[in-house]
Amino acid sequence: MSRQEINRSGEMEVFVRAVELGGFTAAAIACRMTPSAVSKLVTRLEKRLGARLIHRSTRRLQLTPEGCAFFERSVAILADIAEAERHASAGEQVAGHIRINTSGSFGNHVLAPLVPSFMALHPNVSLEIFHTDRIVDLMEERADVAIRAGPLKSSSLTARKLGATRIIIVASPDYLRTHGTPHSAAELAKHCRISFTYSRAIEGWPLLDNGEVATIPAARSLQVGDGEAMRHLALAGAGLARLAAFTVKSDIAAGRLQPVLEEINPGDSEEFHAVYIGQGGPLPARVRALLDFLRENVHL
Protein backbone atom coordinates (compact mmCIF):
# COMPACT_ATOMS: atom_id res chain seq x y z
CA MET A 1 0.00 0.00 0.00
CA SER A 2 1.45 3.36 -1.01
CA ARG A 3 1.80 6.25 1.40
CA GLN A 4 -1.00 8.07 -0.46
CA GLU A 5 -3.42 5.18 0.09
CA ILE A 6 -2.95 5.10 3.87
CA ASN A 7 -5.57 7.10 5.78
CA ARG A 8 -3.33 8.06 8.66
CA SER A 9 -5.79 10.40 10.37
CA GLY A 10 -8.48 7.73 10.13
CA GLU A 11 -6.18 5.16 11.75
CA MET A 12 -5.27 7.61 14.48
CA GLU A 13 -8.91 8.37 15.19
CA VAL A 14 -9.83 4.69 15.56
CA PHE A 15 -6.76 4.03 17.73
CA VAL A 16 -7.50 7.02 19.96
CA ARG A 17 -11.15 6.01 20.33
CA ALA A 18 -10.10 2.48 21.31
CA VAL A 19 -7.81 3.86 24.02
CA GLU A 20 -10.30 6.46 25.28
CA LEU A 21 -13.20 4.01 25.38
CA GLY A 22 -11.15 1.16 26.81
CA GLY A 23 -11.67 -1.51 24.16
CA PHE A 24 -12.05 -2.50 20.52
CA THR A 25 -15.77 -3.26 20.85
CA ALA A 26 -16.62 0.19 22.23
CA ALA A 27 -14.42 1.82 19.58
CA ALA A 28 -16.14 -0.22 16.88
CA ILE A 29 -19.54 1.03 17.97
CA ALA A 30 -18.32 4.64 18.09
CA CYS A 31 -16.62 4.40 14.69
CA ARG A 32 -19.37 2.29 13.07
CA MET A 33 -17.03 -0.62 12.44
CA THR A 34 -16.86 -4.23 13.56
CA PRO A 35 -14.61 -5.20 16.49
CA SER A 36 -12.58 -7.44 14.15
CA ALA A 37 -12.07 -4.51 11.76
CA VAL A 38 -10.78 -2.35 14.62
CA SER A 39 -8.46 -5.15 15.75
CA LYS A 40 -7.12 -5.63 12.21
CA LEU A 41 -6.62 -1.87 11.81
CA VAL A 42 -4.54 -1.68 15.01
CA THR A 43 -2.53 -4.76 13.98
CA ARG A 44 -1.89 -3.23 10.55
CA LEU A 45 -0.87 0.05 12.20
CA GLU A 46 1.57 -1.75 14.52
CA LYS A 47 3.05 -3.69 11.59
CA ARG A 48 3.61 -0.51 9.59
CA LEU A 49 5.15 1.31 12.55
CA GLY A 50 7.24 -1.68 13.56
CA ALA A 51 6.21 -1.33 17.21
CA ARG A 52 3.73 -2.95 19.58
CA LEU A 53 1.25 -0.29 20.73
CA ILE A 54 -1.12 -2.32 22.89
CA HIS A 55 -0.68 -5.38 25.11
CA ARG A 56 -3.48 -7.85 24.41
CA SER A 57 -2.83 -10.27 27.27
CA THR A 58 -5.59 -8.81 29.47
CA ARG A 59 -9.23 -7.99 28.96
CA ARG A 60 -8.52 -4.29 29.22
CA LEU A 61 -6.31 -2.34 26.86
CA GLN A 62 -2.85 -1.65 28.22
CA LEU A 63 -0.62 0.70 26.26
CA THR A 64 3.07 0.04 25.75
CA PRO A 65 5.48 2.99 26.12
CA GLU A 66 5.43 3.31 22.32
CA GLY A 67 1.63 3.17 22.43
CA CYS A 68 1.52 5.96 25.01
CA ALA A 69 3.76 8.17 22.87
CA PHE A 70 1.73 7.44 19.72
CA PHE A 71 -1.54 8.11 21.58
CA GLU A 72 -0.35 11.50 22.86
CA ARG A 73 0.86 12.62 19.45
CA SER A 74 -2.30 11.29 17.77
CA VAL A 75 -4.50 13.27 20.17
CA ALA A 76 -2.51 16.42 19.40
CA ILE A 77 -2.61 15.83 15.63
CA LEU A 78 -6.35 15.12 15.59
CA ALA A 79 -6.94 18.24 17.67
CA ASP A 80 -4.86 20.21 15.14
CA ILE A 81 -6.95 18.84 12.27
CA ALA A 82 -10.19 19.64 14.10
CA GLU A 83 -8.95 23.16 14.85
CA ALA A 84 -8.09 23.73 11.18
CA GLU A 85 -11.55 22.52 10.12
CA ARG A 86 -13.25 24.76 12.70
CA HIS A 87 -11.35 27.81 11.48
CA ALA A 88 -12.17 26.94 7.88
CA SER A 89 -15.88 26.52 8.55
CA ALA A 90 -17.93 28.08 11.33
CA GLY A 91 -15.09 28.87 13.67
CA GLU A 92 -14.31 27.27 16.99
CA GLN A 93 -17.21 25.86 18.97
CA VAL A 94 -16.79 24.87 22.60
CA ALA A 95 -18.75 21.64 22.75
CA GLY A 96 -18.37 18.03 23.82
CA HIS A 97 -17.66 15.97 26.91
CA ILE A 98 -14.98 16.78 29.50
CA ARG A 99 -13.83 14.21 32.06
CA ILE A 100 -12.23 15.78 35.16
CA ASN A 101 -10.33 13.97 37.92
CA THR A 102 -9.79 15.85 41.18
CA SER A 103 -9.53 15.34 44.91
CA GLY A 104 -12.72 15.34 46.94
CA SER A 105 -11.65 18.44 48.85
CA PHE A 106 -10.86 20.50 45.75
CA GLY A 107 -13.91 19.13 43.96
CA ASN A 108 -16.32 19.99 46.76
CA HIS A 109 -14.92 23.29 48.00
CA VAL A 110 -13.40 24.89 44.90
CA LEU A 111 -14.62 23.23 41.70
CA ALA A 112 -18.29 22.58 42.53
CA PRO A 113 -19.16 26.25 43.21
CA LEU A 114 -17.67 27.18 39.81
CA VAL A 115 -19.48 24.52 37.75
CA PRO A 116 -22.76 26.46 37.26
CA SER A 117 -20.91 29.47 35.83
CA PHE A 118 -18.84 27.32 33.46
CA MET A 119 -21.92 25.43 32.26
CA ALA A 120 -23.76 28.71 31.70
CA LEU A 121 -20.87 30.00 29.59
CA HIS A 122 -20.63 26.76 27.60
CA PRO A 123 -24.08 25.12 27.39
CA ASN A 124 -22.89 22.62 24.76
CA VAL A 125 -20.33 21.10 27.12
CA SER A 126 -21.05 18.17 29.45
CA LEU A 127 -18.90 17.44 32.51
CA GLU A 128 -18.01 14.18 34.21
CA ILE A 129 -16.22 14.71 37.56
CA PHE A 130 -14.43 11.97 39.48
CA HIS A 131 -13.08 12.40 43.01
CA THR A 132 -9.94 10.66 44.23
CA ASP A 133 -6.90 11.81 46.20
CA ARG A 134 -4.59 9.28 44.55
CA ILE A 135 -2.45 10.17 41.55
CA VAL A 136 -4.11 8.83 38.42
CA ASP A 137 -2.93 7.91 34.93
CA LEU A 138 -4.84 10.27 32.66
CA MET A 139 -4.83 7.86 29.73
CA GLU A 140 -5.85 4.88 31.85
CA GLU A 141 -8.65 6.88 33.49
CA ARG A 142 -9.51 8.54 30.16
CA ALA A 143 -9.46 11.92 31.92
CA ASP A 144 -9.11 15.16 29.97
CA VAL A 145 -7.90 17.14 32.97
CA ALA A 146 -6.67 16.18 36.44
CA ILE A 147 -6.25 18.64 39.29
CA ARG A 148 -3.35 17.70 41.51
CA ALA A 149 -1.82 19.06 44.69
CA GLY A 150 1.85 19.38 45.54
CA PRO A 151 5.01 19.59 43.40
CA LEU A 152 4.77 17.88 40.02
CA LYS A 153 7.06 15.08 38.94
CA SER A 154 8.56 15.37 35.48
CA SER A 155 6.39 13.58 32.92
CA SER A 156 4.94 13.84 29.46
CA LEU A 157 2.01 15.79 30.92
CA THR A 158 1.53 19.55 30.76
CA ALA A 159 0.39 21.59 33.75
CA ARG A 160 -1.09 25.00 34.50
CA LYS A 161 -0.69 26.34 38.01
CA LEU A 162 -4.02 27.30 39.56
CA GLY A 163 -2.67 28.76 42.79
CA ALA A 164 -1.48 27.82 46.26
CA THR A 165 -3.17 27.52 49.64
CA ARG A 166 -1.91 27.65 53.23
CA ILE A 167 -1.89 24.46 55.25
CA ILE A 168 -3.34 24.78 58.76
CA ILE A 169 -4.02 22.53 61.74
CA VAL A 170 -7.59 22.46 63.00
CA ALA A 171 -9.74 20.72 65.59
CA SER A 172 -13.35 20.87 66.70
CA PRO A 173 -14.30 22.91 69.79
CA ASP A 174 -15.56 19.70 71.44
CA TYR A 175 -12.24 17.97 70.93
CA LEU A 176 -10.31 20.91 72.36
CA ARG A 177 -12.61 21.16 75.39
CA THR A 178 -12.08 17.47 76.10
CA HIS A 179 -8.37 17.13 75.35
CA GLY A 180 -7.07 20.69 75.72
CA THR A 181 -5.46 22.99 73.17
CA PRO A 182 -1.82 22.23 72.24
CA HIS A 183 0.58 25.19 72.21
CA SER A 184 3.86 23.49 71.28
CA ALA A 185 5.12 20.69 69.08
CA ALA A 186 5.97 18.64 72.18
CA GLU A 187 2.33 18.71 73.30
CA LEU A 188 1.20 17.00 70.09
CA ALA A 189 2.31 13.65 71.52
CA LYS A 190 -0.73 13.76 73.82
CA HIS A 191 -3.17 14.32 70.96
CA CYS A 192 -4.69 12.21 68.23
CA ARG A 193 -3.37 13.44 64.89
CA ILE A 194 -5.27 12.28 61.81
CA SER A 195 -2.93 11.40 58.92
CA PHE A 196 -3.19 10.24 55.32
CA THR A 197 -2.73 6.65 54.19
CA TYR A 198 -0.80 7.70 51.07
CA SER A 199 2.61 9.34 50.75
CA ARG A 200 2.77 13.12 50.62
CA ALA A 201 5.32 15.61 49.32
CA ILE A 202 5.96 16.54 52.97
CA GLU A 203 5.62 13.64 55.39
CA GLY A 204 4.68 14.67 58.92
CA TRP A 205 3.72 18.08 60.28
CA PRO A 206 6.29 20.90 59.93
CA LEU A 207 6.24 23.34 62.86
CA LEU A 208 8.52 26.08 64.16
CA ASP A 209 10.78 25.13 67.07
CA ASN A 210 13.02 27.95 68.36
CA GLY A 211 12.82 29.65 64.99
CA GLU A 212 13.70 26.50 63.02
CA VAL A 213 11.29 24.28 61.12
CA ALA A 214 11.04 20.81 62.65
CA THR A 215 8.86 18.07 61.15
CA ILE A 216 6.78 16.03 63.57
CA PRO A 217 6.44 12.46 62.24
CA ALA A 218 3.02 11.46 60.93
CA ALA A 219 0.81 9.65 63.43
CA ARG A 220 -0.48 6.16 62.62
CA SER A 221 -3.33 5.80 65.12
CA LEU A 222 -5.96 7.24 62.75
CA GLN A 223 -5.40 7.32 58.98
CA VAL A 224 -7.68 8.16 56.06
CA GLY A 225 -7.40 8.08 52.28
CA ASP A 226 -8.72 11.54 51.38
CA GLY A 227 -8.98 15.09 52.66
CA GLU A 228 -12.78 15.15 52.93
CA ALA A 229 -12.74 12.09 55.19
CA MET A 230 -10.12 13.81 57.34
CA ARG A 231 -12.25 16.95 57.52
CA HIS A 232 -15.32 15.00 58.63
CA LEU A 233 -13.34 13.18 61.31
CA ALA A 234 -12.07 16.50 62.62
CA LEU A 235 -15.63 17.85 62.67
CA ALA A 236 -16.70 14.78 64.62
CA GLY A 237 -14.07 15.49 67.27
CA ALA A 238 -11.79 12.56 66.41
CA GLY A 239 -8.57 14.56 66.55
CA LEU A 240 -6.36 17.23 65.01
CA ALA A 241 -6.18 17.53 61.22
CA ARG A 242 -3.72 19.32 58.96
CA LEU A 243 -5.57 20.48 55.86
CA ALA A 244 -5.60 23.00 53.03
CA ALA A 245 -7.13 26.28 54.18
CA PHE A 246 -9.85 26.29 51.51
CA THR A 247 -11.06 22.89 52.77
CA VAL A 248 -11.94 24.23 56.24
CA LYS A 249 -12.52 27.94 55.54
CA SER A 250 -16.31 27.76 55.93
CA ASP A 251 -16.03 25.47 58.99
CA ILE A 252 -13.75 27.97 60.75
CA ALA A 253 -16.07 30.86 59.87
CA ALA A 254 -19.04 28.94 61.29
CA GLY A 255 -17.16 27.93 64.45
CA ARG A 256 -17.26 24.21 63.65
CA LEU A 257 -13.45 24.03 63.59
CA GLN A 258 -10.73 26.12 65.20
CA PRO A 259 -7.16 26.71 63.99
CA VAL A 260 -4.52 25.56 66.48
CA LEU A 261 -0.76 26.06 66.74
CA GLU A 262 -0.93 29.06 64.41
CA GLU A 263 1.82 30.75 66.43
CA ILE A 264 4.28 28.05 65.33
CA ASN A 265 2.83 27.37 61.88
CA PRO A 266 5.74 27.90 59.42
CA GLY A 267 3.28 29.18 56.80
CA ASP A 268 3.95 26.46 54.26
CA SER A 269 1.58 26.16 51.33
CA GLU A 270 0.52 23.60 48.75
CA GLU A 271 0.32 24.30 45.03
CA PHE A 272 -2.48 23.08 42.79
CA HIS A 273 -2.15 22.41 39.07
CA ALA A 274 -4.48 21.48 36.25
CA VAL A 275 -2.69 18.66 34.43
CA TYR A 276 -3.48 17.43 30.93
CA ILE A 277 -1.95 15.39 28.11
CA GLY A 278 0.00 17.47 25.64
CA GLN A 279 3.31 19.17 24.97
CA GLY A 280 2.08 22.68 24.32
CA GLY A 281 0.35 21.74 21.07
CA PRO A 282 -3.28 22.41 20.09
CA LEU A 283 -5.95 21.36 22.58
CA PRO A 284 -9.61 20.62 21.94
CA ALA A 285 -11.59 23.83 22.36
CA ARG A 286 -13.62 22.30 25.22
CA VAL A 287 -10.46 21.47 27.21
CA ARG A 288 -8.85 24.83 26.48
CA ALA A 289 -12.04 26.60 27.60
CA LEU A 290 -12.02 24.71 30.90
CA LEU A 291 -8.34 25.41 31.56
CA ASP A 292 -8.77 29.11 30.81
CA PHE A 293 -11.85 29.27 33.03
CA LEU A 294 -10.07 27.58 35.96
CA ARG A 295 -7.07 29.88 35.63
CA GLU A 296 -9.32 32.95 35.78
CA ASN A 297 -11.71 31.79 38.50
CA VAL A 298 -9.87 29.57 40.96
CA HIS A 299 -8.85 31.61 44.01
CA LEU A 300 -7.24 29.53 46.74
CSV table of C-alpha atoms in Angstrom, one decimal:
chain,number,residue,atom,x,y,z
A,1,MET,CA,0.0,0.0,0.0
A,2,SER,CA,1.4,3.4,-1.0
A,3,ARG,CA,1.8,6.3,1.4
A,4,GLN,CA,-1.0,8.1,-0.5
A,5,GLU,CA,-3.4,5.2,0.1
A,6,ILE,CA,-3.0,5.1,3.9
A,7,ASN,CA,-5.6,7.1,5.8
A,8,ARG,CA,-3.3,8.1,8.7
A,9,SER,CA,-5.8,10.4,10.4
A,10,GLY,CA,-8.5,7.7,10.1
A,11,GLU,CA,-6.2,5.2,11.7
A,12,MET,CA,-5.3,7.6,14.5
A,13,GLU,CA,-8.9,8.4,15.2
A,14,VAL,CA,-9.8,4.7,15.6
A,15,PHE,CA,-6.8,4.0,17.7
A,16,VAL,CA,-7.5,7.0,20.0
A,17,ARG,CA,-11.1,6.0,20.3
A,18,ALA,CA,-10.1,2.5,21.3
A,19,VAL,CA,-7.8,3.9,24.0
A,20,GLU,CA,-10.3,6.5,25.3
A,21,LEU,CA,-13.2,4.0,25.4
A,22,GLY,CA,-11.1,1.2,26.8
A,23,GLY,CA,-11.7,-1.5,24.2
A,24,PHE,CA,-12.1,-2.5,20.5
A,25,THR,CA,-15.8,-3.3,20.9
A,26,ALA,CA,-16.6,0.2,22.2
A,27,ALA,CA,-14.4,1.8,19.6
A,28,ALA,CA,-16.1,-0.2,16.9
A,29,ILE,CA,-19.5,1.0,18.0
A,30,ALA,CA,-18.3,4.6,18.1
A,31,CYS,CA,-16.6,4.4,14.7
A,32,ARG,CA,-19.4,2.3,13.1
A,33,MET,CA,-17.0,-0.6,12.4
A,34,THR,CA,-16.9,-4.2,13.6
A,35,PRO,CA,-14.6,-5.2,16.5
A,36,SER,CA,-12.6,-7.4,14.2
A,37,ALA,CA,-12.1,-4.5,11.8
A,38,VAL,CA,-10.8,-2.3,14.6
A,39,SER,CA,-8.5,-5.1,15.8
A,40,LYS,CA,-7.1,-5.6,12.2
A,41,LEU,CA,-6.6,-1.9,11.8
A,42,VAL,CA,-4.5,-1.7,15.0
A,43,THR,CA,-2.5,-4.8,14.0
A,44,ARG,CA,-1.9,-3.2,10.6
A,45,LEU,CA,-0.9,0.0,12.2
A,46,GLU,CA,1.6,-1.8,14.5
A,47,LYS,CA,3.0,-3.7,11.6
A,48,ARG,CA,3.6,-0.5,9.6
A,49,LEU,CA,5.2,1.3,12.6
A,50,GLY,CA,7.2,-1.7,13.6
A,51,ALA,CA,6.2,-1.3,17.2
A,52,ARG,CA,3.7,-2.9,19.6
A,53,LEU,CA,1.2,-0.3,20.7
A,54,ILE,CA,-1.1,-2.3,22.9
A,55,HIS,CA,-0.7,-5.4,25.1
A,56,ARG,CA,-3.5,-7.8,24.4
A,57,SER,CA,-2.8,-10.3,27.3
A,58,THR,CA,-5.6,-8.8,29.5
A,59,ARG,CA,-9.2,-8.0,29.0
A,60,ARG,CA,-8.5,-4.3,29.2
A,61,LEU,CA,-6.3,-2.3,26.9
A,62,GLN,CA,-2.9,-1.6,28.2
A,63,LEU,CA,-0.6,0.7,26.3
A,64,THR,CA,3.1,0.0,25.8
A,65,PRO,CA,5.5,3.0,26.1
A,66,GLU,CA,5.4,3.3,22.3
A,67,GLY,CA,1.6,3.2,22.4
A,68,CYS,CA,1.5,6.0,25.0
A,69,ALA,CA,3.8,8.2,22.9
A,70,PHE,CA,1.7,7.4,19.7
A,71,PHE,CA,-1.5,8.1,21.6
A,72,GLU,CA,-0.3,11.5,22.9
A,73,ARG,CA,0.9,12.6,19.4
A,74,SER,CA,-2.3,11.3,17.8
A,75,VAL,CA,-4.5,13.3,20.2
A,76,ALA,CA,-2.5,16.4,19.4
A,77,ILE,CA,-2.6,15.8,15.6
A,78,LEU,CA,-6.4,15.1,15.6
A,79,ALA,CA,-6.9,18.2,17.7
A,80,ASP,CA,-4.9,20.2,15.1
A,81,ILE,CA,-7.0,18.8,12.3
A,82,ALA,CA,-10.2,19.6,14.1
A,83,GLU,CA,-9.0,23.2,14.8
A,84,ALA,CA,-8.1,23.7,11.2
A,85,GLU,CA,-11.5,22.5,10.1
A,86,ARG,CA,-13.2,24.8,12.7
A,87,HIS,CA,-11.3,27.8,11.5
A,88,ALA,CA,-12.2,26.9,7.9
A,89,SER,CA,-15.9,26.5,8.5
A,90,ALA,CA,-17.9,28.1,11.3
A,91,GLY,CA,-15.1,28.9,13.7
A,92,GLU,CA,-14.3,27.3,17.0
A,93,GLN,CA,-17.2,25.9,19.0
A,94,VAL,CA,-16.8,24.9,22.6
A,95,ALA,CA,-18.7,21.6,22.7
A,96,GLY,CA,-18.4,18.0,23.8
A,97,HIS,CA,-17.7,16.0,26.9
A,98,ILE,CA,-15.0,16.8,29.5
A,99,ARG,CA,-13.8,14.2,32.1
A,100,ILE,CA,-12.2,15.8,35.2
A,101,ASN,CA,-10.3,14.0,37.9
A,102,THR,CA,-9.8,15.8,41.2
A,103,SER,CA,-9.5,15.3,44.9
A,104,GLY,CA,-12.7,15.3,46.9
A,105,SER,CA,-11.6,18.4,48.8
A,106,PHE,CA,-10.9,20.5,45.7
A,107,GLY,CA,-13.9,19.1,44.0
A,108,ASN,CA,-16.3,20.0,46.8
A,109,HIS,CA,-14.9,23.3,48.0
A,110,VAL,CA,-13.4,24.9,44.9
A,111,LEU,CA,-14.6,23.2,41.7
A,112,ALA,CA,-18.3,22.6,42.5
A,113,PRO,CA,-19.2,26.3,43.2
A,114,LEU,CA,-17.7,27.2,39.8
A,115,VAL,CA,-19.5,24.5,37.7
A,116,PRO,CA,-22.8,26.5,37.3
A,117,SER,CA,-20.9,29.5,35.8
A,118,PHE,CA,-18.8,27.3,33.5
A,119,MET,CA,-21.9,25.4,32.3
A,120,ALA,CA,-23.8,28.7,31.7
A,121,LEU,CA,-20.9,30.0,29.6
A,122,HIS,CA,-20.6,26.8,27.6
A,123,PRO,CA,-24.1,25.1,27.4
A,124,ASN,CA,-22.9,22.6,24.8
A,125,VAL,CA,-20.3,21.1,27.1
A,126,SER,CA,-21.0,18.2,29.4
A,127,LEU,CA,-18.9,17.4,32.5
A,128,GLU,CA,-18.0,14.2,34.2
A,129,ILE,CA,-16.2,14.7,37.6
A,130,PHE,CA,-14.4,12.0,39.5
A,131,HIS,CA,-13.1,12.4,43.0
A,132,THR,CA,-9.9,10.7,44.2
A,133,ASP,CA,-6.9,11.8,46.2
A,134,ARG,CA,-4.6,9.3,44.5
A,135,ILE,CA,-2.5,10.2,41.5
A,136,VAL,CA,-4.1,8.8,38.4
A,137,ASP,CA,-2.9,7.9,34.9
A,138,LEU,CA,-4.8,10.3,32.7
A,139,MET,CA,-4.8,7.9,29.7
A,140,GLU,CA,-5.9,4.9,31.9
A,141,GLU,CA,-8.6,6.9,33.5
A,142,ARG,CA,-9.5,8.5,30.2
A,143,ALA,CA,-9.5,11.9,31.9
A,144,ASP,CA,-9.1,15.2,30.0
A,145,VAL,CA,-7.9,17.1,33.0
A,146,ALA,CA,-6.7,16.2,36.4
A,147,ILE,CA,-6.3,18.6,39.3
A,148,ARG,CA,-3.4,17.7,41.5
A,149,ALA,CA,-1.8,19.1,44.7
A,150,GLY,CA,1.8,19.4,45.5
A,151,PRO,CA,5.0,19.6,43.4
A,152,LEU,CA,4.8,17.9,40.0
A,153,LYS,CA,7.1,15.1,38.9
A,154,SER,CA,8.6,15.4,35.5
A,155,SER,CA,6.4,13.6,32.9
A,156,SER,CA,4.9,13.8,29.5
A,157,LEU,CA,2.0,15.8,30.9
A,158,THR,CA,1.5,19.5,30.8
A,159,ALA,CA,0.4,21.6,33.7
A,160,ARG,CA,-1.1,25.0,34.5
A,161,LYS,CA,-0.7,26.3,38.0
A,162,LEU,CA,-4.0,27.3,39.6
A,163,GLY,CA,-2.7,28.8,42.8
A,164,ALA,CA,-1.5,27.8,46.3
A,165,THR,CA,-3.2,27.5,49.6
A,166,ARG,CA,-1.9,27.7,53.2
A,167,ILE,CA,-1.9,24.5,55.3
A,168,ILE,CA,-3.3,24.8,58.8
A,169,ILE,CA,-4.0,22.5,61.7
A,170,VAL,CA,-7.6,22.5,63.0
A,171,ALA,CA,-9.7,20.7,65.6
A,172,SER,CA,-13.4,20.9,66.7
A,173,PRO,CA,-14.3,22.9,69.8
A,174,ASP,CA,-15.6,19.7,71.4
A,175,TYR,CA,-12.2,18.0,70.9
A,176,LEU,CA,-10.3,20.9,72.4
A,177,ARG,CA,-12.6,21.2,75.4
A,178,THR,CA,-12.1,17.5,76.1
A,179,HIS,CA,-8.4,17.1,75.3
A,180,GLY,CA,-7.1,20.7,75.7
A,181,THR,CA,-5.5,23.0,73.2
A,182,PRO,CA,-1.8,22.2,72.2
A,183,HIS,CA,0.6,25.2,72.2
A,184,SER,CA,3.9,23.5,71.3
A,185,ALA,CA,5.1,20.7,69.1
A,186,ALA,CA,6.0,18.6,72.2
A,187,GLU,CA,2.3,18.7,73.3
A,188,LEU,CA,1.2,17.0,70.1
A,189,ALA,CA,2.3,13.6,71.5
A,190,LYS,CA,-0.7,13.8,73.8
A,191,HIS,CA,-3.2,14.3,71.0
A,192,CYS,CA,-4.7,12.2,68.2
A,193,ARG,CA,-3.4,13.4,64.9
A,194,ILE,CA,-5.3,12.3,61.8
A,195,SER,CA,-2.9,11.4,58.9
A,196,PHE,CA,-3.2,10.2,55.3
A,197,THR,CA,-2.7,6.7,54.2
A,198,TYR,CA,-0.8,7.7,51.1
A,199,SER,CA,2.6,9.3,50.7
A,200,ARG,CA,2.8,13.1,50.6
A,201,ALA,CA,5.3,15.6,49.3
A,202,ILE,CA,6.0,16.5,53.0
A,203,GLU,CA,5.6,13.6,55.4
A,204,GLY,CA,4.7,14.7,58.9
A,205,TRP,CA,3.7,18.1,60.3
A,206,PRO,CA,6.3,20.9,59.9
A,207,LEU,CA,6.2,23.3,62.9
A,208,LEU,CA,8.5,26.1,64.2
A,209,ASP,CA,10.8,25.1,67.1
A,210,ASN,CA,13.0,27.9,68.4
A,211,GLY,CA,12.8,29.6,65.0
A,212,GLU,CA,13.7,26.5,63.0
A,213,VAL,CA,11.3,24.3,61.1
A,214,ALA,CA,11.0,20.8,62.6
A,215,THR,CA,8.9,18.1,61.2
A,216,ILE,CA,6.8,16.0,63.6
A,217,PRO,CA,6.4,12.5,62.2
A,218,ALA,CA,3.0,11.5,60.9
A,219,ALA,CA,0.8,9.7,63.4
A,220,ARG,CA,-0.5,6.2,62.6
A,221,SER,CA,-3.3,5.8,65.1
A,222,LEU,CA,-6.0,7.2,62.8
A,223,GLN,CA,-5.4,7.3,59.0
A,224,VAL,CA,-7.7,8.2,56.1
A,225,GLY,CA,-7.4,8.1,52.3
A,226,ASP,CA,-8.7,11.5,51.4
A,227,GLY,CA,-9.0,15.1,52.7
A,228,GLU,CA,-12.8,15.1,52.9
A,229,ALA,CA,-12.7,12.1,55.2
A,230,MET,CA,-10.1,13.8,57.3
A,231,ARG,CA,-12.2,17.0,57.5
A,232,HIS,CA,-15.3,15.0,58.6
A,233,LEU,CA,-13.3,13.2,61.3
A,234,ALA,CA,-12.1,16.5,62.6
A,235,LEU,CA,-15.6,17.8,62.7
A,236,ALA,CA,-16.7,14.8,64.6
A,237,GLY,CA,-14.1,15.5,67.3
A,238,ALA,CA,-11.8,12.6,66.4
A,239,GLY,CA,-8.6,14.6,66.6
A,240,LEU,CA,-6.4,17.2,65.0
A,241,ALA,CA,-6.2,17.5,61.2
A,242,ARG,CA,-3.7,19.3,59.0
A,243,LEU,CA,-5.6,20.5,55.9
A,244,ALA,CA,-5.6,23.0,53.0
A,245,ALA,CA,-7.1,26.3,54.2
A,246,PHE,CA,-9.9,26.3,51.5
A,247,THR,CA,-11.1,22.9,52.8
A,248,VAL,CA,-11.9,24.2,56.2
A,249,LYS,CA,-12.5,27.9,55.5
A,250,SER,CA,-16.3,27.8,55.9
A,251,ASP,CA,-16.0,25.5,59.0
A,252,ILE,CA,-13.8,28.0,60.7
A,253,ALA,CA,-16.1,30.9,59.9
A,254,ALA,CA,-19.0,28.9,61.3
A,255,GLY,CA,-17.2,27.9,64.4
A,256,ARG,CA,-17.3,24.2,63.7
A,257,LEU,CA,-13.5,24.0,63.6
A,258,GLN,CA,-10.7,26.1,65.2
A,259,PRO,CA,-7.2,26.7,64.0
A,260,VAL,CA,-4.5,25.6,66.5
A,261,LEU,CA,-0.8,26.1,66.7
A,262,GLU,CA,-0.9,29.1,64.4
A,263,GLU,CA,1.8,30.8,66.4
A,264,ILE,CA,4.3,28.1,65.3
A,265,ASN,CA,2.8,27.4,61.9
A,266,PRO,CA,5.7,27.9,59.4
A,267,GLY,CA,3.3,29.2,56.8
A,268,ASP,CA,4.0,26.5,54.3
A,269,SER,CA,1.6,26.2,51.3
A,270,GLU,CA,0.5,23.6,48.7
A,271,GLU,CA,0.3,24.3,45.0
A,272,PHE,CA,-2.5,23.1,42.8
A,273,HIS,CA,-2.1,22.4,39.1
A,274,ALA,CA,-4.5,21.5,36.2
A,275,VAL,CA,-2.7,18.7,34.4
A,276,TYR,CA,-3.5,17.4,30.9
A,277,ILE,CA,-2.0,15.4,28.1
A,278,GLY,CA,0.0,17.5,25.6
A,279,GLN,CA,3.3,19.2,25.0
A,280,GLY,CA,2.1,22.7,24.3
A,281,GLY,CA,0.3,21.7,21.1
A,282,PRO,CA,-3.3,22.4,20.1
A,283,LEU,CA,-5.9,21.4,22.6
A,284,PRO,CA,-9.6,20.6,21.9
A,285,ALA,CA,-11.6,23.8,22.4
A,286,ARG,CA,-13.6,22.3,25.2
A,287,VAL,CA,-10.5,21.5,27.2
A,288,ARG,CA,-8.9,24.8,26.5
A,289,ALA,CA,-12.0,26.6,27.6
A,290,LEU,CA,-12.0,24.7,30.9
A,291,LEU,CA,-8.3,25.4,31.6
A,292,ASP,CA,-8.8,29.1,30.8
A,293,PHE,CA,-11.9,29.3,33.0
A,294,LEU,CA,-10.1,27.6,36.0
A,295,ARG,CA,-7.1,29.9,35.6
A,296,GLU,CA,-9.3,33.0,35.8
A,297,ASN,CA,-11.7,31.8,38.5
A,298,VAL,CA,-9.9,29.6,41.0
A,299,HIS,CA,-8.9,31.6,44.0
A,300,LEU,CA,-7.2,29.5,46.7
